[in-house]
mmCIF file of C-alpha atoms in Angstrom:
data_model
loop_
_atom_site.group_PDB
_atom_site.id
_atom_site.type_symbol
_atom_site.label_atom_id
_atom_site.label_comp_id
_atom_site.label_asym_id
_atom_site.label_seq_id
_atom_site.Cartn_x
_atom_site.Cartn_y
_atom_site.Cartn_z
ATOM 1 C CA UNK A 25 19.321 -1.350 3.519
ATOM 2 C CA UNK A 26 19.016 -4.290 1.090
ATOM 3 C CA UNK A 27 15.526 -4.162 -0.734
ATOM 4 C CA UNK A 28 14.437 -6.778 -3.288
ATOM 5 C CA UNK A 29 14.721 -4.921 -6.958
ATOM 6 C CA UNK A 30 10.885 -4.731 -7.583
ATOM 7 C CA UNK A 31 10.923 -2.498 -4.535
ATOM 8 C CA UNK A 32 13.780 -0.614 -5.861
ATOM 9 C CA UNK A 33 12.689 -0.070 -9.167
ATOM 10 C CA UNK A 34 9.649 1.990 -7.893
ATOM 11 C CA UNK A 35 12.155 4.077 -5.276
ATOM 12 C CA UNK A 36 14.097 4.833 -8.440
ATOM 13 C CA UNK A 37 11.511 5.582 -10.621
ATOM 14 C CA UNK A 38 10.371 8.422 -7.155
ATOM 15 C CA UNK A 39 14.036 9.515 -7.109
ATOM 16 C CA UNK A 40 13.658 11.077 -10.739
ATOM 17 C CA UNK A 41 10.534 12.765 -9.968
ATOM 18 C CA UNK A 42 7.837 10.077 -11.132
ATOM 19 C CA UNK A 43 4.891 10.096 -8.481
ATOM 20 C CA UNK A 44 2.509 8.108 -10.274
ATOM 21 C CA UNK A 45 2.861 4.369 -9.749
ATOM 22 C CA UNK A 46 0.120 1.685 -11.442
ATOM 23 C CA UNK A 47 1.876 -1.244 -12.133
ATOM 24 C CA UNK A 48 2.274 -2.745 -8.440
ATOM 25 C CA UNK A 49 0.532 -6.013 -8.115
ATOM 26 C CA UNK A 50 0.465 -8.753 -5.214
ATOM 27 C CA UNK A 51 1.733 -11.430 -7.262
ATOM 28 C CA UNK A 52 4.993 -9.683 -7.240
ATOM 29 C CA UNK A 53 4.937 -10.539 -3.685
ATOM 30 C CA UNK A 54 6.125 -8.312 -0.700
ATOM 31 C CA UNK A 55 6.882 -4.750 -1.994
ATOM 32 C CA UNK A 56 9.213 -3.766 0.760
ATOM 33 C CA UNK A 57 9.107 0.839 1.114
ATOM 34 C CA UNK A 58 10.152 0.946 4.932
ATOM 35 C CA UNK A 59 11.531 3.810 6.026
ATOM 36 C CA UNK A 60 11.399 5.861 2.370
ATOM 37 C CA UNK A 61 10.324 9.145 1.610
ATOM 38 C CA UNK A 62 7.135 8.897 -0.835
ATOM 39 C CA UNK A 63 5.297 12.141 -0.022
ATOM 40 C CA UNK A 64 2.772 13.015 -2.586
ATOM 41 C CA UNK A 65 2.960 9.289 -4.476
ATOM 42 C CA UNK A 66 -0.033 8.003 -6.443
ATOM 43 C CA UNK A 67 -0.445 4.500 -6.146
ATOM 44 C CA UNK A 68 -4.651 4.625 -6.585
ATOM 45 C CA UNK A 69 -6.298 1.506 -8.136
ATOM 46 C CA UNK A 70 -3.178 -0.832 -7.471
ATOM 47 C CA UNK A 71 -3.923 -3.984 -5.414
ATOM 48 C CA UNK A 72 -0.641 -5.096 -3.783
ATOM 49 C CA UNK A 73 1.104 -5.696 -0.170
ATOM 50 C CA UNK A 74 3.792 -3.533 1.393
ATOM 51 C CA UNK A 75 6.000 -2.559 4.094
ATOM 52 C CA UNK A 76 5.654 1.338 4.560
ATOM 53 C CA UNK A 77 6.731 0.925 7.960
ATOM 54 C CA UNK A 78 8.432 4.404 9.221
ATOM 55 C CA UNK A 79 8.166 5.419 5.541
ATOM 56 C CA UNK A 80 6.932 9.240 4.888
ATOM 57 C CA UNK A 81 3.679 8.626 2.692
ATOM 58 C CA UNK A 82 2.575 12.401 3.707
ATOM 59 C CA UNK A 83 -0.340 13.415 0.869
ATOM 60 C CA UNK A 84 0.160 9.990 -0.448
ATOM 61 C CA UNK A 85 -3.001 8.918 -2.775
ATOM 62 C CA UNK A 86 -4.170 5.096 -1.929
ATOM 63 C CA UNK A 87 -7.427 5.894 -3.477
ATOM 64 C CA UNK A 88 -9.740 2.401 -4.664
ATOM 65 C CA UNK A 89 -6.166 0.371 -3.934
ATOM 66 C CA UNK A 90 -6.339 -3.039 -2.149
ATOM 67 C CA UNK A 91 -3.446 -2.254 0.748
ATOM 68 C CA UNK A 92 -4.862 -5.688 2.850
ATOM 69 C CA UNK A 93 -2.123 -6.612 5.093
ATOM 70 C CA UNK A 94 -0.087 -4.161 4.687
ATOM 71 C CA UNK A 95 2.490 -2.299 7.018
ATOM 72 C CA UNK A 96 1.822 1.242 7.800
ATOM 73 C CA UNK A 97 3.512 1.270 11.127
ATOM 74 C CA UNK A 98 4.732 4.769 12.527
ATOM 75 C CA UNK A 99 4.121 6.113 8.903
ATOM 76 C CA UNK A 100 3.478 9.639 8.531
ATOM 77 C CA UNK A 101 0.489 9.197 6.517
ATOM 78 C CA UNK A 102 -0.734 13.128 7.143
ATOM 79 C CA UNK A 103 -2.781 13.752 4.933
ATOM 80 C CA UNK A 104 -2.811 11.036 2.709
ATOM 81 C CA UNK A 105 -5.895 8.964 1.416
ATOM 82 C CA UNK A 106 -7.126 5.779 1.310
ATOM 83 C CA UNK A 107 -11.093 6.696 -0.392
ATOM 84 C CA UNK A 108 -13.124 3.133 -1.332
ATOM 85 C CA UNK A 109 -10.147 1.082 -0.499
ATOM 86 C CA UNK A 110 -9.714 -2.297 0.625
ATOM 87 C CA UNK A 111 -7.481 -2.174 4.762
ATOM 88 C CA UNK A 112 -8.698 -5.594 5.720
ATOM 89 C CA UNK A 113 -5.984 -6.690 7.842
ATOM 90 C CA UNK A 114 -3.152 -3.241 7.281
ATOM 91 C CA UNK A 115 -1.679 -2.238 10.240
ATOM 92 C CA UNK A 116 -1.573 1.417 11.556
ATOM 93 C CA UNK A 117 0.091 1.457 14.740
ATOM 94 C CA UNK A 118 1.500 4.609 15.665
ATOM 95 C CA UNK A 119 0.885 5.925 12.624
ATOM 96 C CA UNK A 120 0.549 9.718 12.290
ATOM 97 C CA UNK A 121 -2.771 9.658 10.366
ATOM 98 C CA UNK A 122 -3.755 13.505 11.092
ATOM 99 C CA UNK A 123 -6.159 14.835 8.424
ATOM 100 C CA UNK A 124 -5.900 11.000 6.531
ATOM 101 C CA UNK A 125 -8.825 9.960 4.693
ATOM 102 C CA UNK A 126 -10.846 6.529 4.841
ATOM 103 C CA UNK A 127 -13.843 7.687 3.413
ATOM 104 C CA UNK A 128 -15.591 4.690 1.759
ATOM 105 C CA UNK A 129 -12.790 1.762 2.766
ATOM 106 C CA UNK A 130 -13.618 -0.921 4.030
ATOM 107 C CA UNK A 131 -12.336 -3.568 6.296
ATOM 108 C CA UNK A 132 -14.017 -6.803 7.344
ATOM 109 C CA UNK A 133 -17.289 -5.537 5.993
ATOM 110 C CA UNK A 134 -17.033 -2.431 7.700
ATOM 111 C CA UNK A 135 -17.082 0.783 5.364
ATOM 112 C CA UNK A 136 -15.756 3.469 7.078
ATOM 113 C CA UNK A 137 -17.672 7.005 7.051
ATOM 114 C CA UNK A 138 -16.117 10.583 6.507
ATOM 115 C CA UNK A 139 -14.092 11.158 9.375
ATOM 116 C CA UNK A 140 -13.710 7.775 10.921
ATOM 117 C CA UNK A 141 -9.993 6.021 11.619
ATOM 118 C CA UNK A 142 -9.124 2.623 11.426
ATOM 119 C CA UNK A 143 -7.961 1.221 15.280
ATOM 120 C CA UNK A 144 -3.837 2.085 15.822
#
């Protein structure tokens, strides 16, 4: 697989045990994490765009983070939560989003209650 470097930077930075990641912003452009294993990463309050397609996000935090058009396609995102953020536009299809949280996102104006899944 041939990533850009901002992407692998941040796959690096996993691979020796770091799981907190707050420095990822959309002007960097595309981050590009398809198919990687992130369980348990910590990317709350960043506002960026991403490829997780495939990618194992399982307990992943994407707490008050703007994700807007990103890729979550056939992610294992068990688990893993997305409280008060910004989905406008992210794509979950196929996505395994058992016990995932959306509690207080929003897309399109629509804030999502305790419970409720965004369309896959």
């Amino acid at each position: 697989m041939n990533r850009d470097i901002k992407s692998e930077k941040i796959l690096a930075r996993y691979a020796t045990g770091e799981r907190i990641f707050r420095d990822l912003d959309r002007d960097d452009g595309t981050y590009d994490f398809s198919h990687s294993d992130l369980r348990g990463a910590v990317f709350s309050g960043n506002h960026f765009f991403a490829s997780f397609r495939e990618a194992n996000l399982e307990c992943a935090d994407f707490s008050h983070c703007n994700v807007k058009a990103s890729d979550f396609s056939r992610a294992n995102l068990a688990s893993a939560t997305f409280f008060g953020s910004a989905i406008d536009a992210a794509i979950f299809d196929s996505a395994d989003l058992t016990g995932t949280t959306f509690e207080e996102a929003s897309a399109f104006g629509y804030v999502f209650g305790r419970g409720e899944l965004p369309p896959r």
